[in-house]
Amino acid sequence: MAKLNPYLSFRSEAKDALDFYQSVLGGELDVSTFGENPMEGMPTPDEDKDLVMHGQLDTSGGLTIMASDTPSFMEYVAPSAGVTVALTGGPDDHDYIKGAFEKLSDGGTPGQPFELAPWGDYYGQLTDRFGISWMFDVAAT
């Protein structure tokens, strides 16, 4: 079955971000650096060797977040203001999603508090300490 996963781009904070997301969401984290996996035909500048070439966090609940840093020889493009990572679920997921909201709020920018919304779901928004926008929704039924 195909999956659609967020792939986050950072200048040089991918490892810190992925470690933080693992502390919030749980799961197994696999990270490889440019120094460990040099690009064929391109020498890796010393300042890029510890940057994340690819990182992937897989949780037991089936969530996957991927991320990488941008090496010095590539142009960095910050995540778009029009892109949001959504963590959603049903009533059985309420405590997990509420906990993720609270933990991701640490050092972030508040948006909409996680609370009962007019349409009956629990809903909230924030931007985390790494500048990534998040939306949370727990369906009432």
PDB file of N, CA, C and O in Angstrom, residues 77-137:
ATOM      1  N   VAL A  77      15.901  25.822   0.621  1.00  0.00           N
ATOM      2  CA  VAL A  77      14.561  26.380   0.472  1.00  0.00           C
ATOM      3  C   VAL A  77      13.797  26.029   1.747  1.00  0.00           C
ATOM      4  O   VAL A  77      13.565  24.845   2.027  1.00  0.00           O
ATOM      5  N   ALA A  78      13.449  27.044   2.522  1.00  0.00           N
ATOM      6  CA  ALA A  78      12.733  26.831   3.782  1.00  0.00           C
ATOM      7  C   ALA A  78      11.353  26.240   3.521  1.00  0.00           C
ATOM      8  O   ALA A  78      10.764  26.474   2.459  1.00  0.00           O
ATOM      9  N   PRO A  79      10.827  25.481   4.498  1.00  0.00           N
ATOM     10  CA  PRO A  79       9.471  24.939   4.337  1.00  0.00           C
ATOM     11  C   PRO A  79       8.482  26.063   4.040  1.00  0.00           C
ATOM     12  O   PRO A  79       8.564  27.152   4.611  1.00  0.00           O
ATOM     13  N   SER A  80       7.567  25.797   3.166  1.00  0.00           N
ATOM     14  CA  SER A  80       6.582  26.786   2.743  1.00  0.00           C
ATOM     15  C   SER A  80       5.552  27.052   3.827  1.00  0.00           C
ATOM     16  O   SER A  80       5.132  26.143   4.546  1.00  0.00           O
ATOM     17  N   ALA A  81       5.144  28.299   3.922  1.00  0.00           N
ATOM     18  CA  ALA A  81       4.088  28.668   4.865  1.00  0.00           C
ATOM     19  C   ALA A  81       2.765  27.987   4.499  1.00  0.00           C
ATOM     20  O   ALA A  81       1.860  27.927   5.317  1.00  0.00           O
ATOM     21  N   GLY A  82       2.666  27.465   3.293  1.00  0.00           N
ATOM     22  CA  GLY A  82       1.442  26.805   2.866  1.00  0.00           C
ATOM     23  C   GLY A  82       1.428  25.307   3.127  1.00  0.00           C
ATOM     24  O   GLY A  82       0.515  24.614   2.710  1.00  0.00           O
ATOM     25  N   VAL A  83       2.432  24.793   3.846  1.00  0.00           N
ATOM     26  CA  VAL A  83       2.506  23.360   4.128  1.00  0.00           C
ATOM     27  C   VAL A  83       2.437  23.150   5.640  1.00  0.00           C
ATOM     28  O   VAL A  83       3.143  23.796   6.396  1.00  0.00           O
ATOM     29  N   THR A  84       1.585  22.228   6.073  1.00  0.00           N
ATOM     30  CA  THR A  84       1.408  21.918   7.488  1.00  0.00           C
ATOM     31  C   THR A  84       1.424  20.410   7.671  1.00  0.00           C
ATOM     32  O   THR A  84       0.837  19.678   6.879  1.00  0.00           O
ATOM     33  N   VAL A  85       2.102  19.956   8.718  1.00  0.00           N
ATOM     34  CA  VAL A  85       2.068  18.540   9.079  1.00  0.00           C
ATOM     35  C   VAL A  85       0.824  18.338   9.941  1.00  0.00           C
ATOM     36  O   VAL A  85       0.640  19.026  10.946  1.00  0.00           O
ATOM     37  N   ALA A  86      -0.038  17.418   9.552  1.00  0.00           N
ATOM     38  CA  ALA A  86      -1.285  17.172  10.277  1.00  0.00           C
ATOM     39  C   ALA A  86      -1.195  15.846  11.021  1.00  0.00           C
ATOM     40  O   ALA A  86      -0.865  14.822  10.434  1.00  0.00           O
ATOM     41  N   LEU A  87      -1.482  15.906  12.322  1.00  0.00           N
ATOM     42  CA  LEU A  87      -1.566  14.700  13.141  1.00  0.00           C
ATOM     43  C   LEU A  87      -3.030  14.559  13.534  1.00  0.00           C
ATOM     44  O   LEU A  87      -3.570  15.389  14.272  1.00  0.00           O
ATOM     45  N   THR A  88      -3.684  13.535  13.002  1.00  0.00           N
ATOM     46  CA  THR A  88      -5.117  13.375  13.187  1.00  0.00           C
ATOM     47  C   THR A  88      -5.444  11.967  13.659  1.00  0.00           C
ATOM     48  O   THR A  88      -4.643  11.040  13.506  1.00  0.00           O
ATOM     49  N   GLY A  89      -6.617  11.815  14.223  1.00  0.00           N
ATOM     50  CA  GLY A  89      -7.045  10.502  14.674  1.00  0.00           C
ATOM     51  C   GLY A  89      -8.457  10.535  15.204  1.00  0.00           C
ATOM     52  O   GLY A  89      -9.162  11.544  15.100  1.00  0.00           O
ATOM     53  N   GLY A  90      -8.845   9.417  15.798  1.00  0.00           N
ATOM     54  CA  GLY A  90     -10.171   9.282  16.376  1.00  0.00           C
ATOM     55  C   GLY A  90     -10.117   9.377  17.887  1.00  0.00           C
ATOM     56  O   GLY A  90      -9.061   9.640  18.472  1.00  0.00           O
ATOM     57  N   PRO A  91     -11.245   9.138  18.536  1.00  0.00           N
ATOM     58  CA  PRO A  91     -11.324   9.263  19.993  1.00  0.00           C
ATOM     59  C   PRO A  91     -10.265   8.444  20.747  1.00  0.00           C
ATOM     60  O   PRO A  91      -9.754   8.899  21.768  1.00  0.00           O
ATOM     61  N   ASP A  92      -9.905   7.271  20.234  1.00  0.00           N
ATOM     62  CA  ASP A  92      -8.900   6.447  20.906  1.00  0.00           C
ATOM     63  C   ASP A  92      -7.504   7.070  20.858  1.00  0.00           C
ATOM     64  O   ASP A  92      -6.617   6.678  21.622  1.00  0.00           O
ATOM     65  N   ASP A  93      -7.303   8.036  19.969  1.00  0.00           N
ATOM     66  CA  ASP A  93      -6.006   8.690  19.800  1.00  0.00           C
ATOM     67  C   ASP A  93      -5.903  10.002  20.571  1.00  0.00           C
ATOM     68  O   ASP A  93      -4.872  10.675  20.510  1.00  0.00           O
ATOM     69  N   HIS A  94      -6.969  10.383  21.259  1.00  0.00           N
ATOM     70  CA  HIS A  94      -7.026  11.703  21.899  1.00  0.00           C
ATOM     71  C   HIS A  94      -5.825  11.981  22.804  1.00  0.00           C
ATOM     72  O   HIS A  94      -5.167  13.024  22.681  1.00  0.00           O
ATOM     73  N   ASP A  95      -5.514  11.089  23.713  1.00  0.00           N
ATOM     74  CA  ASP A  95      -4.422  11.331  24.664  1.00  0.00           C
ATOM     75  C   ASP A  95      -3.072  11.436  23.946  1.00  0.00           C
ATOM     76  O   ASP A  95      -2.247  12.288  24.298  1.00  0.00           O
ATOM     77  N   TYR A  96      -2.837  10.582  22.966  1.00  0.00           N
ATOM     78  CA  TYR A  96      -1.582  10.618  22.209  1.00  0.00           C
ATOM     79  C   TYR A  96      -1.438  11.946  21.472  1.00  0.00           C
ATOM     80  O   TYR A  96      -0.392  12.605  21.523  1.00  0.00           O
ATOM     81  N   ILE A  97      -2.494  12.364  20.785  1.00  0.00           N
ATOM     82  CA  ILE A  97      -2.437  13.601  20.002  1.00  0.00           C
ATOM     83  C   ILE A  97      -2.367  14.819  20.916  1.00  0.00           C
ATOM     84  O   ILE A  97      -1.591  15.750  20.656  1.00  0.00           O
ATOM     85  N   LYS A  98      -3.100  14.823  21.997  1.00  0.00           N
ATOM     86  CA  LYS A  98      -3.022  15.937  22.954  1.00  0.00           C
ATOM     87  C   LYS A  98      -1.608  16.031  23.531  1.00  0.00           C
ATOM     88  O   LYS A  98      -1.040  17.117  23.660  1.00  0.00           O
ATOM     89  N   GLY A  99      -1.015  14.893  23.874  1.00  0.00           N
ATOM     90  CA  GLY A  99       0.353  14.872  24.394  1.00  0.00           C
ATOM     91  C   GLY A  99       1.351  15.391  23.380  1.00  0.00           C
ATOM     92  O   GLY A  99       2.283  16.137  23.718  1.00  0.00           O
ATOM     93  N   ALA A 100       1.182  15.000  22.112  1.00  0.00           N
ATOM     94  CA  ALA A 100       2.064  15.484  21.055  1.00  0.00           C
ATOM     95  C   ALA A 100       1.934  16.996  20.909  1.00  0.00           C
ATOM     96  O   ALA A 100       2.943  17.706  20.773  1.00  0.00           O
ATOM     97  N   PHE A 101       0.714  17.500  20.954  1.00  0.00           N
ATOM     98  CA  PHE A 101       0.491  18.950  20.885  1.00  0.00           C
ATOM     99  C   PHE A 101       1.239  19.661  22.010  1.00  0.00           C
ATOM    100  O   PHE A 101       1.950  20.641  21.779  1.00  0.00           O
ATOM    101  N   GLU A 102       1.085  19.158  23.219  1.00  0.00           N
ATOM    102  CA  GLU A 102       1.724  19.802  24.375  1.00  0.00           C
ATOM    103  C   GLU A 102       3.242  19.771  24.262  1.00  0.00           C
ATOM    104  O   GLU A 102       3.914  20.771  24.526  1.00  0.00           O
ATOM    105  N   LYS A 103       3.806  18.637  23.861  1.00  0.00           N
ATOM    106  CA  LYS A 103       5.269  18.516  23.769  1.00  0.00           C
ATOM    107  C   LYS A 103       5.832  19.335  22.606  1.00  0.00           C
ATOM    108  O   LYS A 103       6.891  19.952  22.737  1.00  0.00           O
ATOM    109  N   LEU A 104       5.141  19.343  21.467  1.00  0.00           N
ATOM    110  CA  LEU A 104       5.608  20.121  20.320  1.00  0.00           C
ATOM    111  C   LEU A 104       5.492  21.622  20.572  1.00  0.00           C
ATOM    112  O   LEU A 104       6.173  22.416  19.928  1.00  0.00           O
ATOM    113  N   SER A 105       4.650  22.013  21.519  1.00  0.00           N
ATOM    114  CA  SER A 105       4.503  23.428  21.873  1.00  0.00           C
ATOM    115  C   SER A 105       5.747  23.971  22.561  1.00  0.00           C
ATOM    116  O   SER A 105       6.002  25.179  22.521  1.00  0.00           O
ATOM    117  N   ASP A 106       6.532  23.095  23.193  1.00  0.00           N
ATOM    118  CA  ASP A 106       7.707  23.520  23.944  1.00  0.00           C
ATOM    119  C   ASP A 106       8.704  24.224  23.026  1.00  0.00           C
ATOM    120  O   ASP A 106       9.270  23.612  22.125  1.00  0.00           O
ATOM    121  N   GLY A 107       8.898  25.514  23.245  1.00  0.00           N
ATOM    122  CA  GLY A 107       9.814  26.297  22.434  1.00  0.00           C
ATOM    123  C   GLY A 107       9.236  26.745  21.113  1.00  0.00           C
ATOM    124  O   GLY A 107       9.920  27.393  20.325  1.00  0.00           O
ATOM    125  N   GLY A 108       7.982  26.409  20.863  1.00  0.00           N
ATOM    126  CA  GLY A 108       7.342  26.770  19.606  1.00  0.00           C
ATOM    127  C   GLY A 108       6.510  28.040  19.720  1.00  0.00           C
ATOM    128  O   GLY A 108       6.540  28.734  20.737  1.00  0.00           O
ATOM    129  N   THR A 109       5.766  28.313  18.673  1.00  0.00           N
ATOM    130  CA  THR A 109       4.896  29.479  18.605  1.00  0.00           C
ATOM    131  C   THR A 109       3.451  29.001  18.660  1.00  0.00           C
ATOM    132  O   THR A 109       3.033  28.207  17.816  1.00  0.00           O
ATOM    133  N   PRO A 110       2.696  29.476  19.665  1.00  0.00           N
ATOM    134  CA  PRO A 110       1.301  29.036  19.763  1.00  0.00           C
ATOM    135  C   PRO A 110       0.482  29.478  18.547  1.00  0.00           C
ATOM    136  O   PRO A 110       0.752  30.506  17.947  1.00  0.00           O
ATOM    137  N   GLY A 111      -0.482  28.676  18.249  1.00  0.00           N
ATOM    138  CA  GLY A 111      -1.454  29.013  17.214  1.00  0.00           C
ATOM    139  C   GLY A 111      -2.822  28.926  17.847  1.00  0.00           C
ATOM    140  O   GLY A 111      -3.169  29.728  18.705  1.00  0.00           O
ATOM    141  N   GLN A 112      -3.555  27.907  17.507  1.00  0.00           N
ATOM    142  CA  GLN A 112      -4.876  27.646  18.080  1.00  0.00           C
ATOM    143  C   GLN A 112      -4.711  26.628  19.206  1.00  0.00           C
ATOM    144  O   GLN A 112      -4.113  25.573  18.995  1.00  0.00           O
ATOM    145  N   PRO A 113      -5.208  26.921  20.409  1.00  0.00           N
ATOM    146  CA  PRO A 113      -5.115  25.931  21.495  1.00  0.00           C
ATOM    147  C   PRO A 113      -5.815  24.629  21.110  1.00  0.00           C
ATOM    148  O   PRO A 113      -6.768  24.628  20.335  1.00  0.00           O
ATOM    149  N   PHE A 114      -5.326  23.523  21.657  1.00  0.00           N
ATOM    150  CA  PHE A 114      -5.956  22.225  21.415  1.00  0.00           C
ATOM    151  C   PHE A 114      -7.170  22.127  22.326  1.00  0.00           C
ATOM    152  O   PHE A 114      -7.052  21.948  23.539  1.00  0.00           O
ATOM    153  N   GLU A 115      -8.337  22.302  21.737  1.00  0.00           N
ATOM    154  CA  GLU A 115      -9.576  22.312  22.516  1.00  0.00           C
ATOM    155  C   GLU A 115     -10.744  21.913  21.628  1.00  0.00           C
ATOM    156  O   GLU A 115     -10.600  21.777  20.422  1.00  0.00           O
ATOM    157  N   LEU A 116     -11.879  21.742  22.253  1.00  0.00           N
ATOM    158  CA  LEU A 116     -13.086  21.363  21.517  1.00  0.00           C
ATOM    159  C   LEU A 116     -13.464  22.481  20.550  1.00  0.00           C
ATOM    160  O   LEU A 116     -13.625  23.634  20.942  1.00  0.00           O
ATOM    161  N   ALA A 117     -13.562  22.142  19.278  1.00  0.00           N
ATOM    162  CA  ALA A 117     -13.883  23.114  18.225  1.00  0.00           C
ATOM    163  C   ALA A 117     -15.389  23.149  17.980  1.00  0.00           C
ATOM    164  O   ALA A 117     -16.104  22.203  18.337  1.00  0.00           O
ATOM    165  N   PRO A 118     -15.885  24.209  17.359  1.00  0.00           N
ATOM    166  CA  PRO A 118     -17.325  24.329  17.096  1.00  0.00           C
ATOM    167  C   PRO A 118     -17.918  23.164  16.308  1.00  0.00           C
ATOM    168  O   PRO A 118     -19.094  22.849  16.453  1.00  0.00           O
ATOM    169  N   TRP A 119     -17.116  22.497  15.480  1.00  0.00           N
ATOM    170  CA  TRP A 119     -17.643  21.389  14.674  1.00  0.00           C
ATOM    171  C   TRP A 119     -17.617  20.054  15.420  1.00  0.00           C
ATOM    172  O   TRP A 119     -18.014  19.032  14.887  1.00  0.00           O
ATOM    173  N   GLY A 120     -17.143  20.058  16.673  1.00  0.00           N
ATOM    174  CA  GLY A 120     -17.228  18.863  17.502  1.00  0.00           C
ATOM    175  C   GLY A 120     -15.948  18.074  17.672  1.00  0.00           C
ATOM    176  O   GLY A 120     -15.880  17.175  18.511  1.00  0.00           O
ATOM    177  N   ASP A 121     -14.916  18.367  16.887  1.00  0.00           N
ATOM    178  CA  ASP A 121     -13.624  17.704  17.040  1.00  0.00           C
ATOM    179  C   ASP A 121     -12.759  18.496  18.025  1.00  0.00           C
ATOM    180  O   ASP A 121     -12.997  19.681  18.264  1.00  0.00           O
ATOM    181  N   TYR A 122     -11.728  17.849  18.548  1.00  0.00           N
ATOM    182  CA  TYR A 122     -10.678  18.572  19.257  1.00  0.00           C
ATOM    183  C   TYR A 122      -9.669  18.995  18.202  1.00  0.00           C
ATOM    184  O   TYR A 122      -9.256  18.183  17.367  1.00  0.00           O
ATOM    185  N   TYR A 123      -9.270  20.269  18.244  1.00  0.00           N
ATOM    186  CA  TYR A 123      -8.446  20.835  17.182  1.00  0.00           C
ATOM    187  C   TYR A 123      -7.440  21.819  17.768  1.00  0.00           C
ATOM    188  O   TYR A 123      -7.729  22.515  18.742  1.00  0.00           O
ATOM    189  N   GLY A 124      -6.254  21.888  17.178  1.00  0.00           N
ATOM    190  CA  GLY A 124      -5.261  22.875  17.569  1.00  0.00           C
ATOM    191  C   GLY A 124      -4.215  23.052  16.491  1.00  0.00           C
ATOM    192  O   GLY A 124      -4.110  22.236  15.564  1.00  0.00           O
ATOM    193  N   GLN A 125      -3.442  24.137  16.599  1.00  0.00           N
ATOM    194  CA  GLN A 125      -2.378  24.443  15.647  1.00  0.00           C
ATOM    195  C   GLN A 125      -1.202  25.055  16.396  1.00  0.00           C
ATOM    196  O   GLN A 125      -1.395  25.742  17.408  1.00  0.00           O
ATOM    197  N   LEU A 126      -0.008  24.867  15.847  1.00  0.00           N
ATOM    198  CA  LEU A 126       1.188  25.519  16.384  1.00  0.00           C
ATOM    199  C   LEU A 126       2.301  25.451  15.349  1.00  0.00           C
ATOM    200  O   LEU A 126       2.205  24.727  14.359  1.00  0.00           O
ATOM    201  N   THR A 127       3.340  26.227  15.592  1.00  0.00           N
ATOM    202  CA  THR A 127       4.582  26.123  14.835  1.00  0.00           C
ATOM    203  C   THR A 127       5.640  25.695  15.825  1.00  0.00           C
ATOM    204  O   THR A 127       5.818  26.332  16.874  1.00  0.00           O
ATOM    205  N   ASP A 128       6.336  24.591  15.533  1.00  0.00           N
ATOM    206  CA  ASP A 128       7.297  24.074  16.510  1.00  0.00           C
ATOM    207  C   ASP A 128       8.589  24.894  16.515  1.00  0.00           C
ATOM    208  O   ASP A 128       8.756  25.821  15.721  1.00  0.00           O
ATOM    209  N   ARG A 129       9.491  24.548  17.412  1.00  0.00           N
ATOM    210  CA  ARG A 129      10.742  25.300  17.580  1.00  0.00           C
ATOM    211  C   ARG A 129      11.642  25.276  16.350  1.00  0.00           C
ATOM    212  O   ARG A 129      12.591  26.048  16.251  1.00  0.00           O
ATOM    213  N   PHE A 130      11.349  24.400  15.394  1.00  0.00           N
ATOM    214  CA  PHE A 130      12.134  24.314  14.168  1.00  0.00           C
ATOM    215  C   PHE A 130      11.459  25.016  12.989  1.00  0.00           C
ATOM    216  O   PHE A 130      11.923  24.932  11.860  1.00  0.00           O
ATOM    217  N   GLY A 131      10.337  25.692  13.261  1.00  0.00           N
ATOM    218  CA  GLY A 131       9.635  26.433  12.222  1.00  0.00           C
ATOM    219  C   GLY A 131       8.662  25.608  11.403  1.00  0.00           C
ATOM    220  O   GLY A 131       8.169  26.076  10.375  1.00  0.00           O
ATOM    221  N   ILE A 132       8.359  24.395  11.850  1.00  0.00           N
ATOM    222  CA  ILE A 132       7.430  23.520  11.130  1.00  0.00           C
ATOM    223  C   ILE A 132       6.017  23.744  11.676  1.00  0.00           C
ATOM    224  O   ILE A 132       5.797  23.705  12.881  1.00  0.00           O
ATOM    225  N   SER A 133       5.066  23.977  10.773  1.00  0.00           N
ATOM    226  CA  SER A 133       3.661  24.173  11.144  1.00  0.00           C
ATOM    227  C   SER A 133       2.985  22.811  11.339  1.00  0.00           C
ATOM    228  O   SER A 133       3.174  21.903  10.530  1.00  0.00           O
ATOM    229  N   TRP A 134       2.212  22.720  12.416  1.00  0.00           N
ATOM    230  CA  TRP A 134       1.498  21.489  12.748  1.00  0.00           C
ATOM    231  C   TRP A 134       0.019  21.792  12.968  1.00  0.00           C
ATOM    232  O   TRP A 134      -0.338  22.859  13.463  1.00  0.00           O
ATOM    233  N   MET A 135      -0.829  20.837  12.614  1.00  0.00           N
ATOM    234  CA  MET A 135      -2.266  20.885  12.872  1.00  0.00           C
ATOM    235  C   MET A 135      -2.644  19.565  13.549  1.00  0.00           C
ATOM    236  O   MET A 135      -2.116  18.510  13.177  1.00  0.00           O
ATOM    237  N   PHE A 136      -3.526  19.632  14.524  1.00  0.00           N
ATOM    238  CA  PHE A 136      -3.953  18.459  15.278  1.00  0.00           C
ATOM    239  C   PHE A 136      -5.468  18.392  15.246  1.00  0.00           C
ATOM    240  O   PHE A 136      -6.138  19.400  15.467  1.00  0.00           O
ATOM    241  N   ASP A 137      -6.017  17.201  14.994  1.00  0.00           N
ATOM    242  CA  ASP A 137      -7.466  17.047  14.967  1.00  0.00           C
ATOM    243  C   ASP A 137      -7.815  15.643  15.473  1.00  0.00           C
ATOM    244  O   ASP A 137      -7.273  14.653  14.974  1.00  0.00           O
TER     245      ASP A 137
END
